[in-house]
C-alpha positions as semicolon CSV with decimal commas, in nm:
position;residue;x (nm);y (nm);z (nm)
1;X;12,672;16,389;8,413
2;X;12,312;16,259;8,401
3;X;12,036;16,441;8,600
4;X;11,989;16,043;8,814
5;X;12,427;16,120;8,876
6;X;12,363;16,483;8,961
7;X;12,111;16,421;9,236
8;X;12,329;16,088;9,382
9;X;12,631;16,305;9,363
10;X;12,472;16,568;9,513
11;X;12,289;16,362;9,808
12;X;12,675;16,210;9,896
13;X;12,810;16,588;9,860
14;X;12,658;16,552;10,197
15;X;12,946;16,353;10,333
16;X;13,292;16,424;10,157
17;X;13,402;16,194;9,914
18;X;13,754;15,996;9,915
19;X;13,895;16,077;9,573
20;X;14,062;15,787;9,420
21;X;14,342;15,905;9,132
22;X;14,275;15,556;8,884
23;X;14,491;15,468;8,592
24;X;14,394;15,237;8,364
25;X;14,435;15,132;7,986
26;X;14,215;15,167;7,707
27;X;13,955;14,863;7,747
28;X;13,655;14,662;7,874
29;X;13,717;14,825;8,221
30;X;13,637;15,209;8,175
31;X;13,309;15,153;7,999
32;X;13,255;15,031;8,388
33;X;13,456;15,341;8,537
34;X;13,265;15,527;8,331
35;X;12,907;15,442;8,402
36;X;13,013;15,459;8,741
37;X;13,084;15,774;8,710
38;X;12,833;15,917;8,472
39;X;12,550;15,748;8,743
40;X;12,674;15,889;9,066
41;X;12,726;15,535;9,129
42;X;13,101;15,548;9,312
43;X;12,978;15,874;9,473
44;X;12,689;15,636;9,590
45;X;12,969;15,451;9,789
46;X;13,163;15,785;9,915
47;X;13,445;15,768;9,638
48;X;13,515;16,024;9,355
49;X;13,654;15,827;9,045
50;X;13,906;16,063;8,875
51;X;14,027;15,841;8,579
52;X;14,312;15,888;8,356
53;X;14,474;15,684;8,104
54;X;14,804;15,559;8,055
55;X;15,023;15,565;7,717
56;X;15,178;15,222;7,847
57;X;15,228;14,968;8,115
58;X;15,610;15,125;8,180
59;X;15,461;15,441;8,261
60;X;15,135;15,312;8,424
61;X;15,434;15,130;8,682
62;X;15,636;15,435;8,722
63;X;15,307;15,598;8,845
64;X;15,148;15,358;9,038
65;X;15,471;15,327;9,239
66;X;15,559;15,733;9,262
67;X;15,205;15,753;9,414
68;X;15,064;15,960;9,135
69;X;14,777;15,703;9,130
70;X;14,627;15,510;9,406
71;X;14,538;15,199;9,197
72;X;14,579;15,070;8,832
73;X;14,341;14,915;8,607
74;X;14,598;14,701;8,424
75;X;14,694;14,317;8,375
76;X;14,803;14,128;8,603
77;X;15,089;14,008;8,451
78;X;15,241;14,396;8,477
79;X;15,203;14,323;8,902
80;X;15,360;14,014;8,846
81;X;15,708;14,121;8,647
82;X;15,728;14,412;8,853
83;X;15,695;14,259;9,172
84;X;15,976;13,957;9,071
85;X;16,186;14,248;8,908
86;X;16,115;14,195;8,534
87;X;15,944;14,486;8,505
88;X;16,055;14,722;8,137
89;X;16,042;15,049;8,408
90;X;16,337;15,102;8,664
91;X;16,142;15,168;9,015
92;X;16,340;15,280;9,285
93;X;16,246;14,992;9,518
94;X;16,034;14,689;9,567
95;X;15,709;14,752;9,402
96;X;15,520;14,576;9,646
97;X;15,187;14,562;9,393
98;X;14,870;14,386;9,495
99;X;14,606;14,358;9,270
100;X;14,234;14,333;9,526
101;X;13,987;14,213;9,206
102;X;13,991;14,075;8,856
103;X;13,747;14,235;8,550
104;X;13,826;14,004;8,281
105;X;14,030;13,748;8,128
106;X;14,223;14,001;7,922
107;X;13,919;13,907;7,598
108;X;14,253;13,930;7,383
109;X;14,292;13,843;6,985
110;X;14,538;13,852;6,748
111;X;14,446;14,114;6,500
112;X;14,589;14,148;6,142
113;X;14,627;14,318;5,817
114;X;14,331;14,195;5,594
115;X;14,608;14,082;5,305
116;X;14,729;13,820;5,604
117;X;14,546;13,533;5,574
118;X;14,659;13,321;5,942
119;X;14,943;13,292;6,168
120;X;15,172;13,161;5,971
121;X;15,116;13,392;5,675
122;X;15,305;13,659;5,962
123;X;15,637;13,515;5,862
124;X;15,880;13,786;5,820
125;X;15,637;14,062;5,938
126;X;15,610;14,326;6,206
127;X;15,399;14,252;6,521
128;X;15,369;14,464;6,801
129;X;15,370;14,465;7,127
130;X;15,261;14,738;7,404
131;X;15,662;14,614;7,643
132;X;15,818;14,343;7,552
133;X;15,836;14,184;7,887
134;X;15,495;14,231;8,005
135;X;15,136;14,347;7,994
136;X;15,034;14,067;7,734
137;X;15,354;14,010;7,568
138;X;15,356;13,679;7,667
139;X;15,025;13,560;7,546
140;X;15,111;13,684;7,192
141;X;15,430;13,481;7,263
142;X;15,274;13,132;7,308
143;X;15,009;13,216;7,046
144;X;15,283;13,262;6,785
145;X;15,510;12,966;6,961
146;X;15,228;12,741;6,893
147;X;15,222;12,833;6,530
148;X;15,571;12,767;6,525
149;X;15,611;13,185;6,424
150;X;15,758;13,277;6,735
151;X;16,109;13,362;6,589
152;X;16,048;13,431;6,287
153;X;15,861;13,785;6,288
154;X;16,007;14,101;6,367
155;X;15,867;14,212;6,764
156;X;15,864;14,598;6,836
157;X;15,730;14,782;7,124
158;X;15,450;15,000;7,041
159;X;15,244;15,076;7,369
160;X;14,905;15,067;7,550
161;X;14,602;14,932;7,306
162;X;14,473;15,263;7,227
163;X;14,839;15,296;7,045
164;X;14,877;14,968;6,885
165;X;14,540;14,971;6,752
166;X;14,675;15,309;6,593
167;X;14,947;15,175;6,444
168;X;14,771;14,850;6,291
169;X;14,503;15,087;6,144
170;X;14,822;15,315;5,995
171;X;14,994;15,006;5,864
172;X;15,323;15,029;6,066
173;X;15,263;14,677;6,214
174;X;15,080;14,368;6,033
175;X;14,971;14,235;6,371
176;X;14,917;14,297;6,734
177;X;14,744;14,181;7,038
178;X;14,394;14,375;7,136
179;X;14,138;14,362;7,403
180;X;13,755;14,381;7,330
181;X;13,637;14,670;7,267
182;X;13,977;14,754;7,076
183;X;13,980;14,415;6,834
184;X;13,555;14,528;6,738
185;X;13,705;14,892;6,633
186;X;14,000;14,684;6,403
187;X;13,733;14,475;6,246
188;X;13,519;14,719;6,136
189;X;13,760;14,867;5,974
190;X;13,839;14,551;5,763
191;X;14,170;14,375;5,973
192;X;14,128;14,002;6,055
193;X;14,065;13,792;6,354
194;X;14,391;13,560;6,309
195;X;14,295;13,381;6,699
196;X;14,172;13,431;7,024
197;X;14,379;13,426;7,326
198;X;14,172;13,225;7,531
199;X;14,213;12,944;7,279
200;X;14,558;12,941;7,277
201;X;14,682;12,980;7,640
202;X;14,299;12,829;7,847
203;X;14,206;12,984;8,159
204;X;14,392;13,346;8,201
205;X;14,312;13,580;8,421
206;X;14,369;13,888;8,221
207;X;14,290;14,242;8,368
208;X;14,287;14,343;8,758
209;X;14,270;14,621;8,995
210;X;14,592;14,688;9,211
211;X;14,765;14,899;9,402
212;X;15,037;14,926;9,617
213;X;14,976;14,704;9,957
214;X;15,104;15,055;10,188
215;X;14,780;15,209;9,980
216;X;14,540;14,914;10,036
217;X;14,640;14,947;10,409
218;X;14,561;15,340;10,443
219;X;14,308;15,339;10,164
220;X;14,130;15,047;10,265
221;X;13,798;15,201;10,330
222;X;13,807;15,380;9,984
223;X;13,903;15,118;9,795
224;X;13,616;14,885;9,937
225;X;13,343;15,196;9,808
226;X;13,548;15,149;9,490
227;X;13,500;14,799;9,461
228;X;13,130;14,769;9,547
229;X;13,104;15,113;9,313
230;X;13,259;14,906;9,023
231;X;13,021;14,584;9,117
232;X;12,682;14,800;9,117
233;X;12,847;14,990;8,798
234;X;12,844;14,688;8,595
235;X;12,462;14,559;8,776
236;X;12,369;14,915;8,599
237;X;12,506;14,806;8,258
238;X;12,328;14,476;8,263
239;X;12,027;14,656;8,335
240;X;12,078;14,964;8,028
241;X;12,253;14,786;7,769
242;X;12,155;15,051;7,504
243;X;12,297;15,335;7,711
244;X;12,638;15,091;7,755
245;X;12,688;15,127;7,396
246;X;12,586;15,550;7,396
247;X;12,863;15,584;7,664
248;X;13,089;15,359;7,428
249;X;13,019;15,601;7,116
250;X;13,072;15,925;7,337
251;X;13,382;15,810;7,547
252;X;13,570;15,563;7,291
253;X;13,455;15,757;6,993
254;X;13,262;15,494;6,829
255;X;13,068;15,384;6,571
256;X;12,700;15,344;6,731
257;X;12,729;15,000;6,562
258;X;13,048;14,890;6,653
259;X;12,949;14,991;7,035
260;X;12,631;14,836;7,033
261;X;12,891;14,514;6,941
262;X;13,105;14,608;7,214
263;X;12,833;14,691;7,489
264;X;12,754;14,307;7,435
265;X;13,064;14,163;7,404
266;X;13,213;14,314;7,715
267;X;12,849;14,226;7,921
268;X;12,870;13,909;7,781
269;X;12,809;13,683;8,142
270;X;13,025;13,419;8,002
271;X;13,286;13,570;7,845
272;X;13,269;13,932;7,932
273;X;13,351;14,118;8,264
274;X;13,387;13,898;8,598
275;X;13,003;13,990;8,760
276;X;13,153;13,881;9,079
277;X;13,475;14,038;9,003
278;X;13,703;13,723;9,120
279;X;14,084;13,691;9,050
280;X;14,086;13,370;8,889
281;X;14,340;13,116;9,018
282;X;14,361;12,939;8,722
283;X;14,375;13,201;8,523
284;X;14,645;13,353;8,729
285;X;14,869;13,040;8,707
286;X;14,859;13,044;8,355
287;X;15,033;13,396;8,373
288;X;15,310;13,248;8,626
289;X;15,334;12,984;8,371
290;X;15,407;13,200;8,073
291;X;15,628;13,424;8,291
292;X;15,835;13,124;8,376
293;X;15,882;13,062;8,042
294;X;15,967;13,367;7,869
295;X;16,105;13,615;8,104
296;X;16,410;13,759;8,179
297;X;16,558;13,706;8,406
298;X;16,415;13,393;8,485
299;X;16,243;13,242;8,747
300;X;16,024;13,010;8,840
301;X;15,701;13,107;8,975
302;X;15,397;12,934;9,160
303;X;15,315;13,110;9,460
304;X;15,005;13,310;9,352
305;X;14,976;13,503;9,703
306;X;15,202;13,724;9,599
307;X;15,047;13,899;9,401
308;X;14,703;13,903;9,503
309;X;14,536;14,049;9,826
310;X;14,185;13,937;9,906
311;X;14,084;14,163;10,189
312;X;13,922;14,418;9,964
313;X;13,729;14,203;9,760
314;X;13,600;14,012;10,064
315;X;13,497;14,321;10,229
316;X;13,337;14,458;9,976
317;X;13,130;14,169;9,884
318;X;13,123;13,925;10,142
C-alpha cells in the first residue's frame, strides 16, 4: 500500500470497515479494484475490498450463490442465464442475481493465431470459449454467425480470460474471445485482431457488478461505499494515468509498454470504463437478444428488470 492509502486507511481504522468478499475475472475492472485499494480509496467510504479471482463463470456462480462472495465482477449475461436457468453450474435454488452497476461494454475481440488471416480463414479450427452457454459465448456466436463460421469450427470450453489467453498463447486454440487489457497482452505477443465485438453485435452492455438481491438488502449500506469507492477509484485513474499503467505491470504482470496501452485503452472516456458507471439498456437488450437466440433451453426474453436493481447505483450517486 502507498504511504497516501496508509494514512486514509488508517484515518477510517477509526470507524470499522464493512469487508466486502469480491470476485471478479481477469479484466478492465480490477485495475479499478485495485487502485481502490492501493489508495485507501474504498476504506475512504468504510469498505475493505478483499478481491479474489475466479477460474470461470461456473465457479464464480457457484460462489456468488453459496455466499462465499458478496458480489461478482462478471458479465451480465452470467446474471442473466442463471437467473432464467441456463446457467453451465447446478445451484441449489433460484439464483435471484442482481447486478447494481455496469463498468464496461465487455471491450471484447476476437483474437487469433498470427498464421489466420480473418474469420473465415477459422474454418475447421479450435475456438474457445470460457462456458459454452454464457459469460460471452454468445457474442463470439453472432460474430462467427455473421461470417457464416458459426458451425463450422470446433467450440471447447476453456475458462475465465486469464485461461483462454493461456491457451491461445500455448497454441491449444486458434481463436478466442478477450477483454481489454487481455486482447493488448495477445497482440504483443504477435496474435491478430480478427474483429471487435462492438462491431458485430452494437450497443452491449458487457461487464457489471451483482450480487444476490437478499445481499443488496442486508448489505445495502456497504455496497453503496463500494460503489462510490469504485466511482472515485476510476476519478483517481483519470487523474494518474502513468501510475494506472505501474499498477497494470505489478498486478497483471505486464510489459510497462503493453500497460501504458492498456492504462489508456481501459480510461478511454468513450470506449473504456462507464465514468458514471450506468447499466446500459441498450446494451443489455442486446444480451436478451443473443440469449434468445442461442440458449438452451430457450426462451424469450425482454424484461430487463430482472436482472438489474437500481437502488444502489442511485444511492450512491444520485
Amino acid at each position: 500500500m502507498t504511504l497516501a492509502g496508509a494514512v486514509a486507511a488508517g484515518a477510517a481504522g477509526a470507524q470499522s470497515l464493512s469487508r466486502l468478499n469480491v470476485v471478479a475475472f481477469a479484466g478492465a475492472s480490477n485495475l479499478v479494484l485495485w487502485a481502490g485499494q492501493d489508495q485507501g480509496i474504498f476504506a475512504r467510504h468504510g469498505v475493505e475490498v478483499a478481491l479474489e479471482l475466479t477460474p470461470n463463470s461456473r465457479a464464480m456462480a457457484s460462489d456468488l450463490y453459496a455466499g462465499k462472495f458478496d458480489l461478482a465482477l462478471t458479465s451480465v449475461d452470467n446474471i442473466v442465464a442463471y437467473n432464467e436457468g441456463q446457467g453451465e453450474a447446478q445451484l441449489p435454488g433460484p439464483s435471484d442475481f442482481a447486478a447494481f452497476f455496469g463498468v464496461d461494454d465487455g471491450m471484447l475481440s476476437v483474437m487469433a493465431a498470427a498464421d489466420v488471416p480473418d474469420l473465415p480463414g477459422l474454418r475447421g479450427k479450435v475456438v474457445s470459449v470460457d462456458a459454452m452457454t454464457t459469460g460471452f459465448a454468445f457474442v463470439l456466436r453472432e460474430v462467427l454467425g455473421q461470417a457464416g463460421i458459426a458451425d463450422q469450427v470446433e467450440w471447447v470450453a476453456v475458462g475465465g480470460g486469464a485461461q483462454r489467453l493461456a491457451a491461445l498463447l500455448e497454441g491449444r486454440q486458434a481463436a478466442t474471445l478477450l477483454n481489454t487489457p487481455l486482447d493488448l497482452a495477445a497482440e504483443a505477443r504477435g496474435f491478430r485482431r480478427l474483429a471487435r465485438g462492438r462491431d458485430a453485435v452494437g450497443a452491449y452492455q458487457g461487464i457489471v457488478a451483482a450480487a444476490r438481491r437478499g445481499v443488496i438488502d442486508q448489505k445495502r449500506a456497504a455496497l453503496v461505499g463500494f460503489t462510490r469507492g469504485f466511482r472515485d477509484s476510476l476519478a483517481w485513474l483519470d487523474a494518474n494515468r502513468a501510475e494506472a499503467a505501474t499498477i497494470l505491470t505489478a498486478k497483471a504482470n505486464m510489459p510497462p509498454p503493453v500497460a501504458a496501452r492498456a492504462a489508456t485503452a481501459l480510461l478511454d472516456a468513450d470506449r473504456g470504463i462507464y465514468r458514471d458507471l450506468r447499466i446500459d439498456e441498450a446494451g443489455l437488450r442486446t444480451v436478451l437478444r443473443l440469449r434468445s437466440k442461442y440458449a438452451q433451453p430457450a426462451k424469450e426474453l425482454g424484461d430487463i428488470t430482472r436482472y438489474i436493481d437500481p437502488s444502489i447505483r442511485a444511492a450512491a450517486l444520485g
